[in-house]
Amino acid sequence: MKRAWKLLIPLVLAASLVGCGGNTQTAPAPQAEAPQTAPQDAAAKQTVYPLTVTDATGKEVTVAKEPQRIVSTSPAETEILFALGLNERIVGVSDFDDYPAEASTKPKVGGVVKPSEEAILAQSPDLVIGGISMEKPVADKLKSLGMPVYVTHPKKVDDILNNILTMGVITNRQEQAEKVVAAMKQDIARVQEAVKAVKPENKKKVYLEFAPGWTVGKGEFLDELVTLAGGTNIAADTEGWNPISEEKILKSDPDVILYAKGITDDKTGTKLEEIIANRNGWDTMKAIREKQVFGMDQNLLARPGPRITQGLIEVAKAIYPDLVK
């Protein structure tokens, strides 16, 4: 996992890091245009093709028929496809796809930022799904060959839920998608119920470091996880993904520190938890003094897919272990 944080950044930052100066744009939430489905009989929801949807880039994507050969270039989207029961139709995944275990056995098509066009085309897909980190020239090339390419860029938890529902429509797995989303909403409700009695003045201050020297402010789902869990993100006065100010964090004196487990600084070989513990003066912070420093599964924390609410539960347990069981 030494270089895992280098994968984490393109997965969750994508275009945001390019505009770290504060010029961040929010892509439109993916949605189907006038969902073309059969009458709303819950037992027999079927997508009618051809279907046109608008993806996170604002581009219309037309799917001519029910996809039979799907390539995913992003781990989160791959997890969604498996959760929808499309195991047999997934014919290619990114080099980093490792969940569920079966994903590791699928043909590889390269990285999440610049997947191999040749490897994708070799699978003769009738649908390609990727994250916003896919380079535009790659997506454009695939589209120029007449291939439906659907790109996602969830900013909020609701965007993640909507992605799952939309992918359910695209792949004719509407009922499965609704079941997945319903279970995720139960997770969210469970956490909100557990922390609802925490008064605003008693909310714990939380610092989150997902990669060496990087934290997250408002407008992103990682910040929302902290908020849903009843905490106050000390970086919430910033927008998007930010390099940290060690002095500012020290002054904020968080009650709890969360970090992504398994992350190692590429230059020094030092584990992220050691970096946090050994920063100048940080040993005086309440979170470190009281040993309220917790490693989170980086995939649960940062993959905007069906397991994101499991990540929420883990975050909530770390912040309020006496409330969230």
PDB file of C-alpha atoms in Angstrom:
ATOM      1  CA  MET A   1       0.000   0.000   0.000  1.00  0.00           C
ATOM      2  CA  LYS A   2       3.067   2.247  -0.087  1.00  0.00           C
ATOM      3  CA  ARG A   3       1.847   4.352  -2.983  1.00  0.00           C
ATOM      4  CA  ALA A   4      -1.858   3.977  -2.299  1.00  0.00           C
ATOM      5  CA  TRP A   5      -2.363   7.644  -1.527  1.00  0.00           C
ATOM      6  CA  LYS A   6      -1.250   8.479  -5.056  1.00  0.00           C
ATOM      7  CA  LEU A   7      -4.228   6.479  -6.271  1.00  0.00           C
ATOM      8  CA  LEU A   8      -6.500   8.005  -3.643  1.00  0.00           C
ATOM      9  CA  ILE A   9      -5.813  11.532  -4.861  1.00  0.00           C
ATOM     10  CA  PRO A  10      -6.874  11.033  -8.501  1.00  0.00           C
ATOM     11  CA  LEU A  11      -9.883   9.021  -7.388  1.00  0.00           C
ATOM     12  CA  VAL A  12     -11.321  11.687  -5.119  1.00  0.00           C
ATOM     13  CA  LEU A  13      -9.588  14.867  -6.243  1.00  0.00           C
ATOM     14  CA  ALA A  14      -9.558  14.501  -9.997  1.00  0.00           C
ATOM     15  CA  ALA A  15     -10.003  17.960 -11.476  1.00  0.00           C
ATOM     16  CA  SER A  16     -10.184  19.629  -8.049  1.00  0.00           C
ATOM     17  CA  LEU A  17      -6.425  19.605  -7.474  1.00  0.00           C
ATOM     18  CA  VAL A  18      -5.899  21.530 -10.691  1.00  0.00           C
ATOM     19  CA  GLY A  19      -7.922  24.359  -9.238  1.00  0.00           C
ATOM     20  CA  CYS A  20      -6.604  24.379  -5.676  1.00  0.00           C
ATOM     21  CA  GLY A  21      -6.634  28.152  -5.743  1.00  0.00           C
ATOM     22  CA  GLY A  22     -10.332  28.014  -4.963  1.00  0.00           C
ATOM     23  CA  ASN A  23     -11.715  28.006  -8.486  1.00  0.00           C
ATOM     24  CA  THR A  24     -13.629  24.764  -8.031  1.00  0.00           C
ATOM     25  CA  GLN A  25     -16.515  23.807 -10.286  1.00  0.00           C
ATOM     26  CA  THR A  26     -19.313  21.454  -9.363  1.00  0.00           C
ATOM     27  CA  ALA A  27     -20.340  19.129 -12.147  1.00  0.00           C
ATOM     28  CA  PRO A  28     -24.047  18.536 -12.693  1.00  0.00           C
ATOM     29  CA  ALA A  29     -25.474  15.561 -10.878  1.00  0.00           C
ATOM     30  CA  PRO A  30     -25.753  12.601 -13.237  1.00  0.00           C
ATOM     31  CA  GLN A  31     -29.331  11.894 -14.133  1.00  0.00           C
ATOM     32  CA  ALA A  32     -31.403  10.165 -16.731  1.00  0.00           C
ATOM     33  CA  GLU A  33     -33.316  12.422 -19.098  1.00  0.00           C
ATOM     34  CA  ALA A  34     -36.972  11.536 -18.790  1.00  0.00           C
ATOM     35  CA  PRO A  35     -36.289   7.977 -17.561  1.00  0.00           C
ATOM     36  CA  GLN A  36     -37.796   5.690 -20.154  1.00  0.00           C
ATOM     37  CA  THR A  37     -39.124   2.847 -18.070  1.00  0.00           C
ATOM     38  CA  ALA A  38     -42.109   0.580 -18.118  1.00  0.00           C
ATOM     39  CA  PRO A  39     -45.124   1.389 -15.884  1.00  0.00           C
ATOM     40  CA  GLN A  40     -44.064   1.639 -12.273  1.00  0.00           C
ATOM     41  CA  ASP A  41     -44.756  -1.954 -11.335  1.00  0.00           C
ATOM     42  CA  ALA A  42     -42.133  -2.566  -8.632  1.00  0.00           C
ATOM     43  CA  ALA A  43     -41.934  -6.214  -9.605  1.00  0.00           C
ATOM     44  CA  ALA A  44     -41.135  -5.551 -13.255  1.00  0.00           C
ATOM     45  CA  LYS A  45     -39.203  -2.311 -13.783  1.00  0.00           C
ATOM     46  CA  GLN A  46     -37.519  -2.466 -17.148  1.00  0.00           C
ATOM     47  CA  THR A  47     -35.433   0.130 -18.937  1.00  0.00           C
ATOM     48  CA  VAL A  48     -36.551   0.967 -22.449  1.00  0.00           C
ATOM     49  CA  TYR A  49     -33.768   1.420 -24.982  1.00  0.00           C
ATOM     50  CA  PRO A  50     -32.404   3.432 -26.627  1.00  0.00           C
ATOM     51  CA  LEU A  51     -31.836   5.453 -23.458  1.00  0.00           C
ATOM     52  CA  THR A  52     -30.215   8.883 -23.234  1.00  0.00           C
ATOM     53  CA  VAL A  53     -28.641  10.098 -19.988  1.00  0.00           C
ATOM     54  CA  THR A  54     -26.513  13.119 -19.085  1.00  0.00           C
ATOM     55  CA  ASP A  55     -23.258  12.371 -17.294  1.00  0.00           C
ATOM     56  CA  ALA A  56     -21.137  14.451 -14.909  1.00  0.00           C
ATOM     57  CA  THR A  57     -19.409  16.258 -17.787  1.00  0.00           C
ATOM     58  CA  GLY A  58     -22.765  17.537 -19.008  1.00  0.00           C
ATOM     59  CA  LYS A  59     -22.577  15.359 -22.109  1.00  0.00           C
ATOM     60  CA  GLU A  60     -25.469  13.265 -23.364  1.00  0.00           C
ATOM     61  CA  VAL A  61     -24.777   9.548 -23.568  1.00  0.00           C
ATOM     62  CA  THR A  62     -27.066   7.315 -25.612  1.00  0.00           C
ATOM     63  CA  VAL A  63     -27.155   3.607 -24.803  1.00  0.00           C
ATOM     64  CA  ALA A  64     -28.671   1.761 -27.746  1.00  0.00           C
ATOM     65  CA  LYS A  65     -29.494  -1.499 -25.980  1.00  0.00           C
ATOM     66  CA  GLU A  66     -29.074  -3.237 -22.652  1.00  0.00           C
ATOM     67  CA  PRO A  67     -25.293  -3.394 -22.074  1.00  0.00           C
ATOM     68  CA  GLN A  68     -23.801  -6.867 -22.237  1.00  0.00           C
ATOM     69  CA  ARG A  69     -20.076  -6.013 -22.142  1.00  0.00           C
ATOM     70  CA  ILE A  70     -19.131  -3.315 -19.635  1.00  0.00           C
ATOM     71  CA  VAL A  71     -15.709  -1.821 -18.928  1.00  0.00           C
ATOM     72  CA  SER A  72     -15.176   0.181 -15.738  1.00  0.00           C
ATOM     73  CA  THR A  73     -12.092   2.360 -15.351  1.00  0.00           C
ATOM     74  CA  SER A  74     -12.668   3.319 -11.714  1.00  0.00           C
ATOM     75  CA  PRO A  75     -12.836   1.169  -8.523  1.00  0.00           C
ATOM     76  CA  ALA A  76     -15.962   2.885  -7.138  1.00  0.00           C
ATOM     77  CA  GLU A  77     -17.908   2.358 -10.341  1.00  0.00           C
ATOM     78  CA  THR A  78     -16.735  -1.255 -10.462  1.00  0.00           C
ATOM     79  CA  GLU A  79     -18.080  -1.804  -6.947  1.00  0.00           C
ATOM     80  CA  ILE A  80     -21.409  -0.361  -8.034  1.00  0.00           C
ATOM     81  CA  LEU A  81     -21.604  -2.684 -11.047  1.00  0.00           C
ATOM     82  CA  PHE A  82     -20.891  -5.727  -8.886  1.00  0.00           C
ATOM     83  CA  ALA A  83     -23.467  -4.583  -6.332  1.00  0.00           C
ATOM     84  CA  LEU A  84     -26.014  -4.480  -9.168  1.00  0.00           C
ATOM     85  CA  GLY A  85     -25.317  -8.127  -9.954  1.00  0.00           C
ATOM     86  CA  LEU A  86     -23.523  -7.451 -13.240  1.00  0.00           C
ATOM     87  CA  ASN A  87     -20.552  -9.723 -12.498  1.00  0.00           C
ATOM     88  CA  GLU A  88     -20.785 -11.659 -15.752  1.00  0.00           C
ATOM     89  CA  ARG A  89     -21.101  -8.538 -17.876  1.00  0.00           C
ATOM     90  CA  ILE A  90     -18.012  -6.792 -16.512  1.00  0.00           C
ATOM     91  CA  VAL A  91     -15.286  -7.473 -19.095  1.00  0.00           C
ATOM     92  CA  GLY A  92     -12.626  -4.995 -17.980  1.00  0.00           C
ATOM     93  CA  VAL A  93     -11.595  -3.005 -14.900  1.00  0.00           C
ATOM     94  CA  SER A  94      -8.827  -0.613 -13.869  1.00  0.00           C
ATOM     95  CA  ASP A  95      -5.484  -1.848 -12.559  1.00  0.00           C
ATOM     96  CA  PHE A  96      -6.524  -0.783  -9.056  1.00  0.00           C
ATOM     97  CA  ASP A  97      -9.869  -2.570  -8.795  1.00  0.00           C
ATOM     98  CA  ASP A  98      -9.712  -5.020  -5.890  1.00  0.00           C
ATOM     99  CA  TYR A  99     -13.240  -5.258  -4.483  1.00  0.00           C
ATOM    100  CA  PRO A 100     -15.053  -7.534  -4.492  1.00  0.00           C
ATOM    101  CA  ALA A 101     -12.402 -10.227  -4.883  1.00  0.00           C
ATOM    102  CA  GLU A 102     -13.779 -11.213  -8.275  1.00  0.00           C
ATOM    103  CA  ALA A 103     -12.831  -7.778  -9.604  1.00  0.00           C
ATOM    104  CA  SER A 104      -9.175  -8.771  -9.328  1.00  0.00           C
ATOM    105  CA  THR A 105      -9.753 -11.590 -11.822  1.00  0.00           C
ATOM    106  CA  LYS A 106     -11.139  -9.349 -14.566  1.00  0.00           C
ATOM    107  CA  PRO A 107      -9.006  -8.169 -17.530  1.00  0.00           C
ATOM    108  CA  LYS A 108      -7.139  -4.954 -16.709  1.00  0.00           C
ATOM    109  CA  VAL A 109      -7.443  -1.816 -18.829  1.00  0.00           C
ATOM    110  CA  GLY A 110      -4.894   0.477 -17.140  1.00  0.00           C
ATOM    111  CA  GLY A 111      -5.064   3.347 -14.690  1.00  0.00           C
ATOM    112  CA  VAL A 112      -7.980   5.488 -13.569  1.00  0.00           C
ATOM    113  CA  VAL A 113      -6.547   8.688 -15.052  1.00  0.00           C
ATOM    114  CA  LYS A 114      -5.284   7.352 -18.367  1.00  0.00           C
ATOM    115  CA  PRO A 115      -6.638   3.893 -19.077  1.00  0.00           C
ATOM    116  CA  SER A 116      -5.397   2.102 -22.171  1.00  0.00           C
ATOM    117  CA  GLU A 117      -7.610   2.770 -25.164  1.00  0.00           C
ATOM    118  CA  GLU A 118      -6.280  -0.372 -26.824  1.00  0.00           C
ATOM    119  CA  ALA A 119      -7.048  -2.540 -23.777  1.00  0.00           C
ATOM    120  CA  ILE A 120     -10.566  -1.123 -23.578  1.00  0.00           C
ATOM    121  CA  LEU A 121     -11.249  -1.619 -27.287  1.00  0.00           C
ATOM    122  CA  ALA A 122      -9.890  -5.167 -27.105  1.00  0.00           C
ATOM    123  CA  GLN A 123     -12.846  -6.054 -24.873  1.00  0.00           C
ATOM    124  CA  SER A 124     -15.394  -4.835 -27.460  1.00  0.00           C
ATOM    125  CA  PRO A 125     -17.497  -3.100 -24.779  1.00  0.00           C
ATOM    126  CA  ASP A 126     -20.921  -1.658 -25.442  1.00  0.00           C
ATOM    127  CA  LEU A 127     -20.593   0.581 -22.348  1.00  0.00           C
ATOM    128  CA  VAL A 128     -17.610   2.243 -20.653  1.00  0.00           C
ATOM    129  CA  ILE A 129     -18.018   3.780 -17.204  1.00  0.00           C
ATOM    130  CA  GLY A 130     -15.361   5.922 -15.564  1.00  0.00           C
ATOM    131  CA  GLY A 131     -14.691   8.557 -12.931  1.00  0.00           C
ATOM    132  CA  ILE A 132     -14.037  12.220 -13.642  1.00  0.00           C
ATOM    133  CA  SER A 133     -10.315  11.409 -13.373  1.00  0.00           C
ATOM    134  CA  MET A 134     -10.377   9.755 -16.796  1.00  0.00           C
ATOM    135  CA  GLU A 135      -8.458  12.076 -19.115  1.00  0.00           C
ATOM    136  CA  LYS A 136     -10.709  13.855 -21.586  1.00  0.00           C
ATOM    137  CA  PRO A 137      -8.724  12.777 -24.682  1.00  0.00           C
ATOM    138  CA  VAL A 138      -9.252   9.128 -23.729  1.00  0.00           C
ATOM    139  CA  ALA A 139     -12.996   9.592 -23.259  1.00  0.00           C
ATOM    140  CA  ASP A 140     -13.216  11.620 -26.471  1.00  0.00           C
ATOM    141  CA  LYS A 141     -11.365   8.961 -28.449  1.00  0.00           C
ATOM    142  CA  LEU A 142     -13.688   6.221 -27.213  1.00  0.00           C
ATOM    143  CA  LYS A 143     -16.726   8.362 -27.962  1.00  0.00           C
ATOM    144  CA  SER A 144     -15.426   9.083 -31.451  1.00  0.00           C
ATOM    145  CA  LEU A 145     -15.508   5.350 -32.078  1.00  0.00           C
ATOM    146  CA  GLY A 146     -19.202   5.297 -31.288  1.00  0.00           C
ATOM    147  CA  MET A 147     -18.795   3.864 -27.808  1.00  0.00           C
ATOM    148  CA  PRO A 148     -21.121   5.034 -24.994  1.00  0.00           C
ATOM    149  CA  VAL A 149     -18.874   6.502 -22.262  1.00  0.00           C
ATOM    150  CA  TYR A 150     -20.592   7.485 -19.009  1.00  0.00           C
ATOM    151  CA  VAL A 151     -18.515   9.606 -16.587  1.00  0.00           C
ATOM    152  CA  THR A 152     -19.335  10.188 -12.913  1.00  0.00           C
ATOM    153  CA  HIS A 153     -18.166  12.836 -10.427  1.00  0.00           C
ATOM    154  CA  PRO A 154     -20.035  12.608  -7.118  1.00  0.00           C
ATOM    155  CA  LYS A 155     -19.521  15.535  -4.769  1.00  0.00           C
ATOM    156  CA  LYS A 156     -22.067  14.608  -2.105  1.00  0.00           C
ATOM    157  CA  VAL A 157     -23.488  11.429  -0.619  1.00  0.00           C
ATOM    158  CA  ASP A 158     -26.737  12.080  -2.483  1.00  0.00           C
ATOM    159  CA  ASP A 159     -24.725  12.157  -5.722  1.00  0.00           C
ATOM    160  CA  ILE A 160     -23.372   8.706  -4.899  1.00  0.00           C
ATOM    161  CA  LEU A 161     -26.898   7.388  -4.294  1.00  0.00           C
ATOM    162  CA  ASN A 162     -28.106   8.972  -7.533  1.00  0.00           C
ATOM    163  CA  ASN A 163     -25.153   7.476  -9.438  1.00  0.00           C
ATOM    164  CA  ILE A 164     -26.178   4.014  -8.281  1.00  0.00           C
ATOM    165  CA  LEU A 165     -29.801   4.581  -9.299  1.00  0.00           C
ATOM    166  CA  THR A 166     -28.795   5.997 -12.682  1.00  0.00           C
ATOM    167  CA  MET A 167     -26.409   3.124 -13.348  1.00  0.00           C
ATOM    168  CA  GLY A 168     -29.267   0.824 -12.444  1.00  0.00           C
ATOM    169  CA  VAL A 169     -31.383   2.459 -15.152  1.00  0.00           C
ATOM    170  CA  ILE A 170     -28.571   2.357 -17.722  1.00  0.00           C
ATOM    171  CA  THR A 171     -27.920  -1.345 -17.142  1.00  0.00           C
ATOM    172  CA  ASN A 172     -31.554  -2.417 -16.609  1.00  0.00           C
ATOM    173  CA  ARG A 173     -30.912  -3.219 -12.952  1.00  0.00           C
ATOM    174  CA  GLN A 174     -33.336  -0.750 -11.426  1.00  0.00           C
ATOM    175  CA  GLU A 175     -34.690  -2.957  -8.677  1.00  0.00           C
ATOM    176  CA  GLN A 176     -31.201  -4.010  -7.577  1.00  0.00           C
ATOM    177  CA  ALA A 177     -30.096  -0.380  -7.523  1.00  0.00           C
ATOM    178  CA  GLU A 178     -33.078   0.627  -5.407  1.00  0.00           C
ATOM    179  CA  LYS A 179     -32.327  -2.154  -2.919  1.00  0.00           C
ATOM    180  CA  VAL A 180     -28.683  -1.063  -2.629  1.00  0.00           C
ATOM    181  CA  VAL A 181     -29.682   2.566  -2.096  1.00  0.00           C
ATOM    182  CA  ALA A 182     -32.349   1.609   0.449  1.00  0.00           C
ATOM    183  CA  ALA A 183     -29.762  -0.289   2.501  1.00  0.00           C
ATOM    184  CA  MET A 184     -27.375   2.673   2.325  1.00  0.00           C
ATOM    185  CA  LYS A 185     -30.122   5.036   3.489  1.00  0.00           C
ATOM    186  CA  GLN A 186     -30.734   2.730   6.452  1.00  0.00           C
ATOM    187  CA  ASP A 187     -27.055   3.080   7.383  1.00  0.00           C
ATOM    188  CA  ILE A 188     -27.327   6.862   7.201  1.00  0.00           C
ATOM    189  CA  ALA A 189     -30.506   6.876   9.294  1.00  0.00           C
ATOM    190  CA  ARG A 190     -28.857   4.603  11.868  1.00  0.00           C
ATOM    191  CA  VAL A 191     -25.980   7.033  12.337  1.00  0.00           C
ATOM    192  CA  GLN A 192     -28.173  10.138  12.383  1.00  0.00           C
ATOM    193  CA  GLU A 193     -30.450   8.588  14.985  1.00  0.00           C
ATOM    194  CA  ALA A 194     -27.474   7.638  17.161  1.00  0.00           C
ATOM    195  CA  VAL A 195     -25.970  11.150  17.222  1.00  0.00           C
ATOM    196  CA  LYS A 196     -29.101  13.288  17.059  1.00  0.00           C
ATOM    197  CA  ALA A 197     -28.969  14.127  20.772  1.00  0.00           C
ATOM    198  CA  VAL A 198     -25.475  15.682  20.521  1.00  0.00           C
ATOM    199  CA  LYS A 199     -25.938  19.407  21.119  1.00  0.00           C
ATOM    200  CA  PRO A 200     -24.212  21.815  18.724  1.00  0.00           C
ATOM    201  CA  GLU A 201     -21.912  23.077  21.471  1.00  0.00           C
ATOM    202  CA  ASN A 202     -20.880  19.505  22.298  1.00  0.00           C
ATOM    203  CA  LYS A 203     -20.054  18.374  18.780  1.00  0.00           C
ATOM    204  CA  LYS A 204     -16.521  17.012  18.616  1.00  0.00           C
ATOM    205  CA  LYS A 205     -13.985  18.818  16.444  1.00  0.00           C
ATOM    206  CA  VAL A 206     -12.559  16.458  13.840  1.00  0.00           C
ATOM    207  CA  TYR A 207      -9.448  16.655  11.700  1.00  0.00           C
ATOM    208  CA  LEU A 208      -9.284  14.339   8.673  1.00  0.00           C
ATOM    209  CA  GLU A 209      -6.078  13.629   6.737  1.00  0.00           C
ATOM    210  CA  PHE A 210      -6.609  11.320   3.762  1.00  0.00           C
ATOM    211  CA  ALA A 211      -3.097  11.638   2.286  1.00  0.00           C
ATOM    212  CA  PRO A 212       0.148  13.136   3.610  1.00  0.00           C
ATOM    213  CA  GLY A 213      -0.419  16.870   3.958  1.00  0.00           C
ATOM    214  CA  TRP A 214      -3.951  16.891   2.537  1.00  0.00           C
ATOM    215  CA  THR A 215      -7.329  17.468   4.145  1.00  0.00           C
ATOM    216  CA  VAL A 216     -10.815  18.256   2.886  1.00  0.00           C
ATOM    217  CA  GLY A 217     -13.225  21.138   3.351  1.00  0.00           C
ATOM    218  CA  LYS A 218     -16.888  21.654   2.579  1.00  0.00           C
ATOM    219  CA  GLY A 219     -18.502  20.670  -0.673  1.00  0.00           C
ATOM    220  CA  GLU A 220     -17.091  17.119  -0.783  1.00  0.00           C
ATOM    221  CA  PHE A 221     -18.495  13.818   0.442  1.00  0.00           C
ATOM    222  CA  LEU A 222     -15.611  13.216   2.875  1.00  0.00           C
ATOM    223  CA  ASP A 223     -16.545  16.417   4.722  1.00  0.00           C
ATOM    224  CA  GLU A 224     -20.170  15.302   4.640  1.00  0.00           C
ATOM    225  CA  LEU A 225     -19.282  11.986   6.302  1.00  0.00           C
ATOM    226  CA  VAL A 226     -17.907  13.887   9.298  1.00  0.00           C
ATOM    227  CA  THR A 227     -21.001  16.095   9.443  1.00  0.00           C
ATOM    228  CA  LEU A 228     -23.446  13.196   9.143  1.00  0.00           C
ATOM    229  CA  ALA A 229     -21.530  11.469  11.938  1.00  0.00           C
ATOM    230  CA  GLY A 230     -22.236  14.416  14.227  1.00  0.00           C
ATOM    231  CA  GLY A 231     -18.760  15.923  14.148  1.00  0.00           C
ATOM    232  CA  THR A 232     -17.438  19.324  13.125  1.00  0.00           C
ATOM    233  CA  ASN A 233     -14.774  19.260  10.438  1.00  0.00           C
ATOM    234  CA  ILE A 234     -12.140  21.810  11.454  1.00  0.00           C
ATOM    235  CA  ALA A 235     -11.406  22.392   7.758  1.00  0.00           C
ATOM    236  CA  ALA A 236     -15.038  23.212   6.960  1.00  0.00           C
ATOM    237  CA  ASP A 237     -14.114  26.879   6.537  1.00  0.00           C
ATOM    238  CA  THR A 238     -12.341  25.881   3.318  1.00  0.00           C
ATOM    239  CA  GLU A 239     -13.658  24.555   0.005  1.00  0.00           C
ATOM    240  CA  GLY A 240     -12.698  21.221  -1.518  1.00  0.00           C
ATOM    241  CA  TRP A 241      -9.293  19.564  -1.185  1.00  0.00           C
ATOM    242  CA  ASN A 242      -6.552  21.524   0.563  1.00  0.00           C
ATOM    243  CA  PRO A 243      -2.906  21.233   1.574  1.00  0.00           C
ATOM    244  CA  ILE A 244      -2.863  21.492   5.340  1.00  0.00           C
ATOM    245  CA  SER A 245      -1.624  24.279   7.584  1.00  0.00           C
ATOM    246  CA  GLU A 246       0.032  22.526  10.528  1.00  0.00           C
ATOM    247  CA  GLU A 247      -0.186  25.666  12.647  1.00  0.00           C
ATOM    248  CA  LYS A 248      -3.894  26.152  11.936  1.00  0.00           C
ATOM    249  CA  ILE A 249      -4.697  22.559  12.874  1.00  0.00           C
ATOM    250  CA  LEU A 250      -2.654  22.847  16.064  1.00  0.00           C
ATOM    251  CA  LYS A 251      -4.549  26.010  16.969  1.00  0.00           C
ATOM    252  CA  SER A 252      -7.909  24.329  16.241  1.00  0.00           C
ATOM    253  CA  ASP A 253      -6.990  21.566  18.726  1.00  0.00           C
ATOM    254  CA  PRO A 254      -9.262  18.788  17.358  1.00  0.00           C
ATOM    255  CA  ASP A 255     -10.901  16.273  19.678  1.00  0.00           C
ATOM    256  CA  VAL A 256     -10.506  13.473  17.133  1.00  0.00           C
ATOM    257  CA  ILE A 257      -8.055  12.839  14.296  1.00  0.00           C
ATOM    258  CA  LEU A 258      -8.996  10.486  11.459  1.00  0.00           C
ATOM    259  CA  TYR A 259      -6.563   9.314   8.801  1.00  0.00           C
ATOM    260  CA  ALA A 260      -6.505   6.823   5.946  1.00  0.00           C
ATOM    261  CA  LYS A 261      -4.843   3.566   6.969  1.00  0.00           C
ATOM    262  CA  GLY A 262      -2.116   2.000   4.894  1.00  0.00           C
ATOM    263  CA  ILE A 263      -0.819   5.288   3.472  1.00  0.00           C
ATOM    264  CA  THR A 264       2.941   5.818   3.312  1.00  0.00           C
ATOM    265  CA  ASP A 265       4.741   8.970   2.220  1.00  0.00           C
ATOM    266  CA  ASP A 266       6.485   8.168  -1.042  1.00  0.00           C
ATOM    267  CA  LYS A 267       9.518  10.381  -0.387  1.00  0.00           C
ATOM    268  CA  THR A 268      10.328   9.394   3.186  1.00  0.00           C
ATOM    269  CA  GLY A 269       8.752   5.951   3.518  1.00  0.00           C
ATOM    270  CA  THR A 270       7.044   7.148   6.698  1.00  0.00           C
ATOM    271  CA  LYS A 271       3.554   5.922   7.588  1.00  0.00           C
ATOM    272  CA  LEU A 272       0.856   8.583   7.709  1.00  0.00           C
ATOM    273  CA  GLU A 273       0.060   7.899  11.364  1.00  0.00           C
ATOM    274  CA  GLU A 274       3.728   8.485  12.249  1.00  0.00           C
ATOM    275  CA  ILE A 275       3.779  11.723  10.268  1.00  0.00           C
ATOM    276  CA  ILE A 276       0.754  12.959  12.182  1.00  0.00           C
ATOM    277  CA  ALA A 277       2.123  11.964  15.605  1.00  0.00           C
ATOM    278  CA  ASN A 278       5.551  13.512  15.030  1.00  0.00           C
ATOM    279  CA  ARG A 279       4.659  16.928  13.643  1.00  0.00           C
ATOM    280  CA  ASN A 280       6.115  19.789  15.625  1.00  0.00           C
ATOM    281  CA  GLY A 281       3.907  20.626  18.599  1.00  0.00           C
ATOM    282  CA  TRP A 282       1.098  18.265  17.649  1.00  0.00           C
ATOM    283  CA  ASP A 283       1.711  16.106  20.710  1.00  0.00           C
ATOM    284  CA  THR A 284       0.036  18.887  22.709  1.00  0.00           C
ATOM    285  CA  MET A 285      -3.263  18.516  20.803  1.00  0.00           C
ATOM    286  CA  LYS A 286      -6.163  16.995  22.696  1.00  0.00           C
ATOM    287  CA  ALA A 287      -6.717  14.228  20.135  1.00  0.00           C
ATOM    288  CA  ILE A 288      -3.128  13.016  20.401  1.00  0.00           C
ATOM    289  CA  ARG A 289      -2.864  13.487  24.169  1.00  0.00           C
ATOM    290  CA  GLU A 290      -6.034  11.466  24.708  1.00  0.00           C
ATOM    291  CA  LYS A 291      -5.204   8.897  22.009  1.00  0.00           C
ATOM    292  CA  GLN A 292      -8.199   9.787  19.874  1.00  0.00           C
ATOM    293  CA  VAL A 293      -6.381   9.146  16.598  1.00  0.00           C
ATOM    294  CA  PHE A 294      -8.022   6.536  14.376  1.00  0.00           C
ATOM    295  CA  GLY A 295      -7.081   4.923  11.098  1.00  0.00           C
ATOM    296  CA  MET A 296      -9.914   4.455   8.610  1.00  0.00           C
ATOM    297  CA  ASP A 297     -10.075   1.945   5.766  1.00  0.00           C
ATOM    298  CA  GLN A 298      -9.051   4.169   2.860  1.00  0.00           C
ATOM    299  CA  ASN A 299     -11.370   2.407   0.417  1.00  0.00           C
ATOM    300  CA  LEU A 300     -14.413   2.760   2.667  1.00  0.00           C
ATOM    301  CA  LEU A 301     -13.489   6.385   3.256  1.00  0.00           C
ATOM    302  CA  ALA A 302     -12.776   7.503  -0.278  1.00  0.00           C
ATOM    303  CA  ARG A 303     -14.536   5.272  -2.820  1.00  0.00           C
ATOM    304  CA  PRO A 304     -17.873   6.883  -3.705  1.00  0.00           C
ATOM    305  CA  GLY A 305     -19.698   3.606  -4.126  1.00  0.00           C
ATOM    306  CA  PRO A 306     -22.030   1.287  -2.236  1.00  0.00           C
ATOM    307  CA  ARG A 307     -19.660   0.913   0.740  1.00  0.00           C
ATOM    308  CA  ILE A 308     -19.457   4.646   1.487  1.00  0.00           C
ATOM    309  CA  THR A 309     -22.093   4.315   4.216  1.00  0.00           C
ATOM    310  CA  GLN A 310     -19.996   1.598   5.842  1.00  0.00           C
ATOM    311  CA  GLY A 311     -17.298   4.250   5.900  1.00  0.00           C
ATOM    312  CA  LEU A 312     -19.777   6.642   7.514  1.00  0.00           C
ATOM    313  CA  ILE A 313     -20.490   4.117  10.275  1.00  0.00           C
ATOM    314  CA  GLU A 314     -16.772   3.664  10.940  1.00  0.00           C
ATOM    315  CA  VAL A 315     -16.263   7.435  11.087  1.00  0.00           C
ATOM    316  CA  ALA A 316     -19.181   7.792  13.499  1.00  0.00           C
ATOM    317  CA  LYS A 317     -17.874   4.977  15.720  1.00  0.00           C
ATOM    318  CA  ALA A 318     -14.497   6.687  15.926  1.00  0.00           C
ATOM    319  CA  ILE A 319     -15.991  10.063  16.857  1.00  0.00           C
ATOM    320  CA  TYR A 320     -18.727   8.829  19.210  1.00  0.00           C
ATOM    321  CA  PRO A 321     -17.910   5.238  20.271  1.00  0.00           C
ATOM    322  CA  ASP A 322     -20.344   5.498  23.157  1.00  0.00           C
ATOM    323  CA  LEU A 323     -23.239   6.399  20.832  1.00  0.00           C
ATOM    324  CA  VAL A 324     -22.630   4.411  17.648  1.00  0.00           C
ATOM    325  CA  LYS A 325     -22.286   0.676  18.261  1.00  0.00           C
TER     326      LYS A 325
END
